[in-house]
Tab-separated table of C-alpha atoms and ligand atoms in Angstrom:
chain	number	residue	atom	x	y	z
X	1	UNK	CA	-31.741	17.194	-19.718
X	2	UNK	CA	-29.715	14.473	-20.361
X	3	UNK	CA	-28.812	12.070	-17.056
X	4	UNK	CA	-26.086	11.775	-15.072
X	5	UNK	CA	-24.198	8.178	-15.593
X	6	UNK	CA	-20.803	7.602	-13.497
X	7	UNK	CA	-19.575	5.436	-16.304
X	8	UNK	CA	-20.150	8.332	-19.158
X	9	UNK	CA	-19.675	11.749	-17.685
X	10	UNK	CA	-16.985	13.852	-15.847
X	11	UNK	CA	-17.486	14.816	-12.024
X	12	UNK	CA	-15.239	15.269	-9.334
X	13	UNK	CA	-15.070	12.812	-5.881
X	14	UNK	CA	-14.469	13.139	-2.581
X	15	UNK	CA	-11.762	11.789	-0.569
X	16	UNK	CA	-12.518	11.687	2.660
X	17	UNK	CA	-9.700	10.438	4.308
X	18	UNK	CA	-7.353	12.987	2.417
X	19	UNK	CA	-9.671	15.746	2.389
X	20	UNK	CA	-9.574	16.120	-1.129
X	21	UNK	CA	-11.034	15.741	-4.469
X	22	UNK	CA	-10.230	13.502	-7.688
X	23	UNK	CA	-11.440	14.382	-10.842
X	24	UNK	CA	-13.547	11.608	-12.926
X	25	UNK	CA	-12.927	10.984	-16.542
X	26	UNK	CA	-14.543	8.119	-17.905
X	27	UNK	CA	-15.352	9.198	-21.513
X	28	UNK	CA	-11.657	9.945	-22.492
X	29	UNK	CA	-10.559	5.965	-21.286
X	30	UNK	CA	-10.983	5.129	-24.901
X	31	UNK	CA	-8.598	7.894	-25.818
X	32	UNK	CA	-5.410	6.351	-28.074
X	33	UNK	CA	-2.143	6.220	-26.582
X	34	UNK	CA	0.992	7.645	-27.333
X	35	UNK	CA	2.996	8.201	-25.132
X	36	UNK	CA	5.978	6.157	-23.244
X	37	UNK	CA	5.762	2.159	-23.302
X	38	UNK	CA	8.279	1.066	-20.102
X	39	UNK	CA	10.384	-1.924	-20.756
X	40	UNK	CA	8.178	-5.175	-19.503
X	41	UNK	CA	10.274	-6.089	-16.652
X	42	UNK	CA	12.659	-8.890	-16.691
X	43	UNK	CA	11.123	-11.400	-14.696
X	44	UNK	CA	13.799	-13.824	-14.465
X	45	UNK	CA	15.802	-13.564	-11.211
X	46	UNK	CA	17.848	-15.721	-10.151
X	47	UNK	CA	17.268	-17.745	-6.575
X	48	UNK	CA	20.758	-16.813	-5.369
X	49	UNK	CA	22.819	-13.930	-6.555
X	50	UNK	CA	26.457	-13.988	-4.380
X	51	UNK	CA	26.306	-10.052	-5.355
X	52	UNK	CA	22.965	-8.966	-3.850
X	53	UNK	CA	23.047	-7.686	-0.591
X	54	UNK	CA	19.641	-8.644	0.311
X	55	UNK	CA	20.612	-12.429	-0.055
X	56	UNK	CA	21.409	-14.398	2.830
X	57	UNK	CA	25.031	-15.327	3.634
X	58	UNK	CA	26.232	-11.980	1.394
X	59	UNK	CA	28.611	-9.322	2.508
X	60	UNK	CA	26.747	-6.168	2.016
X	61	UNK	CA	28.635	-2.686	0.372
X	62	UNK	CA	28.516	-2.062	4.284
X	63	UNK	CA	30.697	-5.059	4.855
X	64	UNK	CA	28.394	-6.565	7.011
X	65	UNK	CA	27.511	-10.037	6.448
X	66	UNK	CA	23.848	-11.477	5.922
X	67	UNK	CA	22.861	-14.779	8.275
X	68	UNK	CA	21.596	-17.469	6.320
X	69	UNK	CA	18.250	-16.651	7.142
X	70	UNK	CA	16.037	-19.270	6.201
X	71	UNK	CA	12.427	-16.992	6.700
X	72	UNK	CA	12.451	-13.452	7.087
X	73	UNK	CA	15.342	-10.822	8.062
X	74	UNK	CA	15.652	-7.802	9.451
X	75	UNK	CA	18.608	-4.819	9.200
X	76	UNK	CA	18.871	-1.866	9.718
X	77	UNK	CA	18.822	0.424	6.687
X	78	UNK	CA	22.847	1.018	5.811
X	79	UNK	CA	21.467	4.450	3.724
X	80	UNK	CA	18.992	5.576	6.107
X	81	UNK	CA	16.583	8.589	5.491
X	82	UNK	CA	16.018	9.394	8.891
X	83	UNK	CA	18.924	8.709	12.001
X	84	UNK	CA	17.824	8.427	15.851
X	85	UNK	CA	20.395	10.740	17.221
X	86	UNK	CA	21.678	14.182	15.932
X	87	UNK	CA	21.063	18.191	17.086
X	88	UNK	CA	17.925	19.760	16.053
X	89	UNK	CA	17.225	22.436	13.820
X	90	UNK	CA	17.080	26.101	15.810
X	91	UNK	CA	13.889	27.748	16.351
X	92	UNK	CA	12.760	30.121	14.173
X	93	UNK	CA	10.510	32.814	14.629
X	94	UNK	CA	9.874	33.575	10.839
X	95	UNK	CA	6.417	31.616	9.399
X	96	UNK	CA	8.270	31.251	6.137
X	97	UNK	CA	11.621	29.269	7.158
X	98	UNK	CA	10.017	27.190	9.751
X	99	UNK	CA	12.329	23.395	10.274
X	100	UNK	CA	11.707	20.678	13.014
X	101	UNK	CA	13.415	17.756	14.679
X	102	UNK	CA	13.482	14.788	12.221
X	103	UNK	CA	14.727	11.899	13.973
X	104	UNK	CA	14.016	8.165	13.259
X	105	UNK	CA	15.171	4.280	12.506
X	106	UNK	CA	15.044	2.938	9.017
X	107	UNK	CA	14.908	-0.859	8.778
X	108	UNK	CA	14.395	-3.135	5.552
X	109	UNK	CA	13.027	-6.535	5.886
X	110	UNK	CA	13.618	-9.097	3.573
X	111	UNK	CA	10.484	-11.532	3.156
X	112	UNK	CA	12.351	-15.178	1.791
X	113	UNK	CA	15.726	-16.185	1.458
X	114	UNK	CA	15.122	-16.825	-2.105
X	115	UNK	CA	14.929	-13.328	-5.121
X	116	UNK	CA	12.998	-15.152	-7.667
X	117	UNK	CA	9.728	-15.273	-4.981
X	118	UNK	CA	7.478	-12.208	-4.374
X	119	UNK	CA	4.462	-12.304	-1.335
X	120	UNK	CA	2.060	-13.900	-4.360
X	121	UNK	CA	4.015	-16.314	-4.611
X	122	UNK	CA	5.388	-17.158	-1.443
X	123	UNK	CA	3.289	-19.844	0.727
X	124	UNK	CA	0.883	-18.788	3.074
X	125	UNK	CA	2.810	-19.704	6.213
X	126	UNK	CA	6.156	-17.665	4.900
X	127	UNK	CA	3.695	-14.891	4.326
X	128	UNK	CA	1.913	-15.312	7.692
X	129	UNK	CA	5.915	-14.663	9.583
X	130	UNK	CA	5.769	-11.643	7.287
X	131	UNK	CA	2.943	-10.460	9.013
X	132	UNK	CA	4.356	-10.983	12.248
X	133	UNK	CA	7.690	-9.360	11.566
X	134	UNK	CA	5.710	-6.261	10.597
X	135	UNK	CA	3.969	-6.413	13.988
X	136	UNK	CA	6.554	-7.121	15.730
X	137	UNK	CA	8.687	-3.978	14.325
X	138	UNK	CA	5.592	-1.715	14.892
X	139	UNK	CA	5.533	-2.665	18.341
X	140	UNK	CA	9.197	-2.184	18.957
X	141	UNK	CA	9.987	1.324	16.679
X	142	UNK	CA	6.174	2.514	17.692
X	143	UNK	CA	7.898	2.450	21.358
X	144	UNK	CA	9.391	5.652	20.988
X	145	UNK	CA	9.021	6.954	17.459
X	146	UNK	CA	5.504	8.535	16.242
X	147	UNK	CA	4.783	6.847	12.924
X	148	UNK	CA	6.020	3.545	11.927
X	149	UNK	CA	5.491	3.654	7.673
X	150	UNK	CA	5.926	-0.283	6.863
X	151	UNK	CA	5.974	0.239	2.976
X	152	UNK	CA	7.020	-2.179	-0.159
X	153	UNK	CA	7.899	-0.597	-3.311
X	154	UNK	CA	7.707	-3.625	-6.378
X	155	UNK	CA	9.049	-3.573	-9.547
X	156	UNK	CA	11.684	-0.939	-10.888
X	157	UNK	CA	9.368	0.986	-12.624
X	158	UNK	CA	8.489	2.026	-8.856
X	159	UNK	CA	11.351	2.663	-7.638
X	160	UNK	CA	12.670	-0.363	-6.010
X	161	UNK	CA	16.199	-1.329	-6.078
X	162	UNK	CA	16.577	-4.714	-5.743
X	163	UNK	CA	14.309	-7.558	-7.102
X	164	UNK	CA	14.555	-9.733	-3.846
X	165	UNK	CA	11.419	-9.868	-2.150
X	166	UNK	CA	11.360	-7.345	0.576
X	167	UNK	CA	10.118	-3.560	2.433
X	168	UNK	CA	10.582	-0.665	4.385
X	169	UNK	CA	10.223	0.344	7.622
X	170	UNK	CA	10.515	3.808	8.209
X	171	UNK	CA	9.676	4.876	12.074
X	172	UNK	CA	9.410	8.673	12.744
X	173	UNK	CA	9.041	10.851	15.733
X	174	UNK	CA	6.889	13.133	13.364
X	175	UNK	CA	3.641	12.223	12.126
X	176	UNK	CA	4.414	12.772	8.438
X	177	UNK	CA	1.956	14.576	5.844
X	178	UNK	CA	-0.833	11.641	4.614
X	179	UNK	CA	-1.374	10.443	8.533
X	180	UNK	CA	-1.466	13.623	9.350
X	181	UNK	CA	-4.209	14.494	7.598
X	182	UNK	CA	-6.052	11.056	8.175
X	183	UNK	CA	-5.789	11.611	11.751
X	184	UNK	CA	-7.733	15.026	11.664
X	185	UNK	CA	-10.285	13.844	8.992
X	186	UNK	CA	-10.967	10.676	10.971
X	187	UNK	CA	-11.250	12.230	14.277
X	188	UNK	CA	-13.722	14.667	12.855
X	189	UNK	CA	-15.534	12.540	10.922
X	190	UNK	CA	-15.850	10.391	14.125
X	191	UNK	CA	-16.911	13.182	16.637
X	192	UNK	CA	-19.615	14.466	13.948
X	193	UNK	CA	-20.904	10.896	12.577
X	194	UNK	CA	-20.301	9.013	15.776
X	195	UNK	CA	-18.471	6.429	13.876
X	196	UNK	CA	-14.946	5.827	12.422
X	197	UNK	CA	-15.001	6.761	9.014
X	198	UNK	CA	-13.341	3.723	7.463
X	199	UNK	CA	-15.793	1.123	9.907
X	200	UNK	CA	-18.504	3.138	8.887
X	201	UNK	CA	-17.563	3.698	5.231
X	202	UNK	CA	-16.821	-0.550	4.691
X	203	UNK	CA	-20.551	-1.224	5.653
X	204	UNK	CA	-21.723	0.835	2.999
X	205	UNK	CA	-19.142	-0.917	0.526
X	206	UNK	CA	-20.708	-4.330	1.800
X	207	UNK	CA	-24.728	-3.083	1.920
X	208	UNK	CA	-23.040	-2.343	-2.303
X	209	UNK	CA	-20.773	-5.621	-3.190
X	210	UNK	CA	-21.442	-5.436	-6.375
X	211	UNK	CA	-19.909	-2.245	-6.638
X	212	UNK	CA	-16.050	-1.703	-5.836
X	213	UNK	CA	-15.559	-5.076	-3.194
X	214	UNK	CA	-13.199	-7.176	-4.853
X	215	UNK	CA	-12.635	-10.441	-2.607
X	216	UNK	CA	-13.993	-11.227	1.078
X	217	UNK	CA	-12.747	-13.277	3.716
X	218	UNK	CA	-13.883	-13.798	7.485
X	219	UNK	CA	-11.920	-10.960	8.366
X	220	UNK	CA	-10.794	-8.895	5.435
X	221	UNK	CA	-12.460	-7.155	2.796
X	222	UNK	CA	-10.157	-5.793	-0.590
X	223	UNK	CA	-11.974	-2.795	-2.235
X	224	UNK	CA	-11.419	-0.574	-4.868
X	225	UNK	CA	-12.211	2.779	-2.947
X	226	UNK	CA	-14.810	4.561	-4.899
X	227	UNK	CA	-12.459	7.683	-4.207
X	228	UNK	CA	-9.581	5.668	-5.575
X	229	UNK	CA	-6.842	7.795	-7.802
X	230	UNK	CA	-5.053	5.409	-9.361
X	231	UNK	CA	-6.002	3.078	-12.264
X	232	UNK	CA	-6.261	0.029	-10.120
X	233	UNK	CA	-5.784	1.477	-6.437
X	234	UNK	CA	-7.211	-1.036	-3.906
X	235	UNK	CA	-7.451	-0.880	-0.079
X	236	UNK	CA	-7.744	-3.829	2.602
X	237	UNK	CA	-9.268	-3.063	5.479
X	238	UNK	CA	-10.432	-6.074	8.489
X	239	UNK	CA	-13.708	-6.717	9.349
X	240	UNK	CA	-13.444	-5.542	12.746
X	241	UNK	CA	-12.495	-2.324	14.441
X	242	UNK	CA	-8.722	-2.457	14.826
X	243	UNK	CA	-6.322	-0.034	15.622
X	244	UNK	CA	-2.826	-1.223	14.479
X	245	UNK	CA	-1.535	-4.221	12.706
X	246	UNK	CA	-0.522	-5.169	16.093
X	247	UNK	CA	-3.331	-5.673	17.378
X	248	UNK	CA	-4.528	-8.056	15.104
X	249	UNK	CA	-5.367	-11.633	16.604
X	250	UNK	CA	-3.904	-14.921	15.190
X	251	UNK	CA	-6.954	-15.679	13.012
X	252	UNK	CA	-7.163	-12.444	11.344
X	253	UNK	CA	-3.009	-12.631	10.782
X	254	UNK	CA	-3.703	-16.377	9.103
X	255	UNK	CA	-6.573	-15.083	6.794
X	256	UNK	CA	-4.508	-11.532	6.061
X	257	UNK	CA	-1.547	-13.704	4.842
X	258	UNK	CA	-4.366	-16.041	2.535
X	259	UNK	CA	-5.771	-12.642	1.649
X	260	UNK	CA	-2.812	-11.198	0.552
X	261	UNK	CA	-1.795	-13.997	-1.149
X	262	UNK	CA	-4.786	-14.081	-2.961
X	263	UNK	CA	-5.208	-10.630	-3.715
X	264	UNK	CA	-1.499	-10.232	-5.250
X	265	UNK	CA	-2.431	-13.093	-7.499
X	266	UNK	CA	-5.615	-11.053	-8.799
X	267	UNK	CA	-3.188	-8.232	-9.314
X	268	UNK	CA	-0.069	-10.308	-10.895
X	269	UNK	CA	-2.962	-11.434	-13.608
X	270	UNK	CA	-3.952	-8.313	-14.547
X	271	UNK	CA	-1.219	-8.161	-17.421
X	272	UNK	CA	0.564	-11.308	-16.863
X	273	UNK	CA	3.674	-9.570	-14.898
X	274	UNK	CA	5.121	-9.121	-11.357
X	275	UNK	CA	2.397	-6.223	-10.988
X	276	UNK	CA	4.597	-3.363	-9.618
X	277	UNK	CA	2.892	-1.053	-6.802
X	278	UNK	CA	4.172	0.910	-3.870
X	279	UNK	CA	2.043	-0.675	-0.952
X	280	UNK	CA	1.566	0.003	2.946
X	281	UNK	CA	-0.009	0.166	6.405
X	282	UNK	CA	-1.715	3.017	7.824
X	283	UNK	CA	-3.236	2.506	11.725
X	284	UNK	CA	-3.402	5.017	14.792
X	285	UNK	CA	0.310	6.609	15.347
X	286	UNK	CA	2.139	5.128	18.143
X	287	UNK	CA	5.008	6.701	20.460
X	288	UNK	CA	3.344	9.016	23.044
X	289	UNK	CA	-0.334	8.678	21.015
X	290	UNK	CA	-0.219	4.967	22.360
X	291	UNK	CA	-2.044	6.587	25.149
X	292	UNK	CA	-4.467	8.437	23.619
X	293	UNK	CA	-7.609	7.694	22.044
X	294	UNK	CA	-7.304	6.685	18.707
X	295	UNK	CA	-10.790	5.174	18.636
X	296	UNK	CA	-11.127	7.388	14.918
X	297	UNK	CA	-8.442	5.641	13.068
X	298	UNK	CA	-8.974	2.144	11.573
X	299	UNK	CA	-6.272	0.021	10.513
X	300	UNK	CA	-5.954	0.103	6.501
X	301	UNK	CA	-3.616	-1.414	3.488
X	302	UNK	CA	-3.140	1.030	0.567
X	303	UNK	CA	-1.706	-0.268	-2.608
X	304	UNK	CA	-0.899	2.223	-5.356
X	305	UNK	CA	0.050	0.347	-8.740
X	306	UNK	CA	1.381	2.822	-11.669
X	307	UNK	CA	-0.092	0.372	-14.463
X	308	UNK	CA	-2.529	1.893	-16.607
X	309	UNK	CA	-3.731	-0.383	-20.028
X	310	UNK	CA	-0.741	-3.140	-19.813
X	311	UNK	CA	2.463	-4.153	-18.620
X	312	UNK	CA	4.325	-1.835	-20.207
X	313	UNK	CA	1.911	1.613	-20.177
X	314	UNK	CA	1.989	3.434	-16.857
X	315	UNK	CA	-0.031	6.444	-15.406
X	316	UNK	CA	1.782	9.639	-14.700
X	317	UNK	CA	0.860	11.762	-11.924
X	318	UNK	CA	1.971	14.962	-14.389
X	319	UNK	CA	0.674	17.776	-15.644
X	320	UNK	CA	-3.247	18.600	-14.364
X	321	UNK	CA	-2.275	16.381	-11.927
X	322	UNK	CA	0.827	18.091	-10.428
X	323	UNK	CA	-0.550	21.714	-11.030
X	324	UNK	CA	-4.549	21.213	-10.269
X	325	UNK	CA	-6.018	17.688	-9.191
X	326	UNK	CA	-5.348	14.390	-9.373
X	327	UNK	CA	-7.532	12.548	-12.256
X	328	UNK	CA	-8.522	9.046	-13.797
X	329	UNK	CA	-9.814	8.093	-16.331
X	330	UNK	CA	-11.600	4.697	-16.163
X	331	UNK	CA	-14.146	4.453	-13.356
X	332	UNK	CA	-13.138	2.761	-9.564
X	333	UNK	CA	-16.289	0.290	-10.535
X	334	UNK	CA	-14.453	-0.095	-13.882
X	335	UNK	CA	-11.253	-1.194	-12.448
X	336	UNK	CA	-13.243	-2.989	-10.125
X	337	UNK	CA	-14.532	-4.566	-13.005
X	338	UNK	CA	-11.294	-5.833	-14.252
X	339	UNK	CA	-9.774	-6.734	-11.535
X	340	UNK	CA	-12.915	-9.177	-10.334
X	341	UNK	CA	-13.295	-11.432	-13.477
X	342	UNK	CA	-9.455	-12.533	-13.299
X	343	UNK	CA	-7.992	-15.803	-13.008
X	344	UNK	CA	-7.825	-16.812	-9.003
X	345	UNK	CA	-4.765	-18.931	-10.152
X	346	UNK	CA	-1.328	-17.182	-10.744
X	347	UNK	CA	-0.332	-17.012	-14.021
X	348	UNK	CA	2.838	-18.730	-13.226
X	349	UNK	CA	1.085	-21.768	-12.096
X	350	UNK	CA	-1.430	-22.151	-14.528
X	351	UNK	CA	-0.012	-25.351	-16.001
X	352	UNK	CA	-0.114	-26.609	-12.515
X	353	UNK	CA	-4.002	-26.747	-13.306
I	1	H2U	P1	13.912	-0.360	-2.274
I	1	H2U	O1	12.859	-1.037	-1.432
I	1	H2U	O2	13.454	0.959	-2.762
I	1	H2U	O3	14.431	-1.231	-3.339
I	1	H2U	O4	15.156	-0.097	-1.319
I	1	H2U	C1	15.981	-1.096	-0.791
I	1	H2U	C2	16.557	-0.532	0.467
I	1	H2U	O5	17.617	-1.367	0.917
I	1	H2U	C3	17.141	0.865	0.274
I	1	H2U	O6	16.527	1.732	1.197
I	1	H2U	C4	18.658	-0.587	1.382
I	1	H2U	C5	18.614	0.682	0.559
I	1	H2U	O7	19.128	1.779	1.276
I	1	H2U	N1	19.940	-1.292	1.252
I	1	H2U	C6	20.765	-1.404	2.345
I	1	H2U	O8	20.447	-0.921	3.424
I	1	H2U	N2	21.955	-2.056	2.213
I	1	H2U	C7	22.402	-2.603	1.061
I	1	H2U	O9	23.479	-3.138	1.015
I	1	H2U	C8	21.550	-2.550	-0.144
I	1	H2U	C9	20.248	-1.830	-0.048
């Protein structure tokens, strides 16, 4: 019988974390392409624009007025998804129209003064206060809300709204759906294996390098998770055991913002454009779980990037994928692959060289 080979022939993997499966498609990568080319992104942005509210000095819709911040700044969210105060839903004894309390604070935090800069780009000190603004807003929304989601959604095509550099903070008193289940997989995973999952499951990666690690640092290590759903998913994940991104000490914060900086390069070169992704933190929930163990969890980065074969060719999550399981075609080693013999140097900068 012929043998099994990850790069030729369809099987299904396991995602731990998310307690579920992604189906493996590496002979149908070579498969033509026609469907729907997005618009390549206009990339140039202008430093200033007197009309977006995310610049500093500007009068947002709200009619608040931006400080001239001259690093990062933070606001709360003028179209918030989730508000702090408000009654609850009523109790309900019926299993089929069950609601709960949803009550929050949605911030956004702008990373530079200036809208033609994204993290990549940005130097590493700028990207190092970065780093501390999202600890610093963990610590105070992770006071009294559950889950605090830091997320950054780049480029249009996912999503995001305004070009300036900046993300999300969305805190909850809920533990939504993904932490949710990475809180039960890791604390079972832990009490059967001993270990936490992700600690555990990053010594493998490293015993493999050659497989799906990307870049390595003294205290971070970017993979391509060999579970990994989209075309060029990655994860970061420190060196040590670490909880939250707050407690992170002031050399791993230095080398995260170098990491990050490199990392976002590797990504921007991949097709020569401001590489659009939805990215974010995932640690132990805070709130009242601040006292409770939450030795299973591990601090982790995802970042989810829509591009497929170019700039302008983008994965859909359709289909199979809506109605079964999610799929891929190329392998994670394949995109891992890709992604490790580009260019260290930005694009932009190349004739700095
Ligand atoms: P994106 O990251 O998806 O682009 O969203 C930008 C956020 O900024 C969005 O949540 C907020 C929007 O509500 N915003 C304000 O709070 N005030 C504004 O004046 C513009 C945008």
């Amino acid at each position: 019988m012929e043998k099994f080979s990850a790069s030729e022939h369809p099987h299904l993997r396991y995602n731990p974390l998310r307690d579920d499966w992604v189906v493996v498609s590496p002979h149908r990568a070579k498969r033509p392409w026609q469907g729907q080319v997005e618009k390549k992104a206009v990339e140039d942005v202008p430093r200033h624009d007197p009309k977006n509210p995310l610049c500093p000095g500007v009068t947002r819709p709200s009619g608040q007025v931006n400080p001239d911040y001259k690093n990062t700044f933070i606001f709360d969210n003028d179209f918030p998804a989730l508000l702090p105060g408000g009654p609850d839903p009523p109790k309900s004894d019926d299993p089929l129209f069950q609601a709960a309390p949803a009550h929050g604070n949605c911030r956004v935090i702008c990373f530079h003064p200036w809208s033609d800069l994204t993290l990549p780009l940005m130097e590493v000190a700028d990207i190092r206060i970065v780093i501390d603004t999202w600890a610093n807003e963990m610590v105070n929304l992770g006071k009294v809300n559950t889950w605090v989601q830091i997320f950054e959604n780049r480029g249009a095509v996912m999503g995001c709204s305004n070009p300036h550099p900046h993300c999300q903070v969305w805190a909850s008193s809920f533990l939504p759906n993904e932490p949710s289940v990475k809180h039960r997989t890791q604390k079972d995973f832990k009490e059967k294996y001993g270990k936490p999952m992700l600690v555990d499951y990053l010594e493998k990666e490293l015993a493999k390098k050659d497989e799906r690690v990307l870049l390595e640092s003294a205290h971070w290590v970017w993979l391509v998770p060999y579970w990994a759903t989209w075309p060029f998913e990655t994860m970061l994940l420190p060196r040590r055991h670490v909880l939250r991104l707050q407690d992170l000490t002031d050399d791993e914060k230095n080398d995260l913002a170098q990491m990050m900086k490199n990392l976002l390069t590797i990504y921007d070169n991949l097709f020569e454009v401001s590489f659009p992704y939805s990215m974010g933190w995932h640690g132990a929930p805070t709130g009242t779980y601040l006292e409770e163990d939450c030795s299973h969890w591990q601090l982790h980065a995802l970042f989810y990037p829509p591009l497929l074969r170019s700039a302008t060719v983008k994965k859909f999550m359709v289909g199979y994928e809506m109605l079964a399981s999610s799929q891929r075609d190329m392998t994670a080693e394949q995109a891992a692959d890709r992604l490790k013999a580009l260019p260290r140097v930005h694009y932009k900068h190349k004739s700095d060289q």
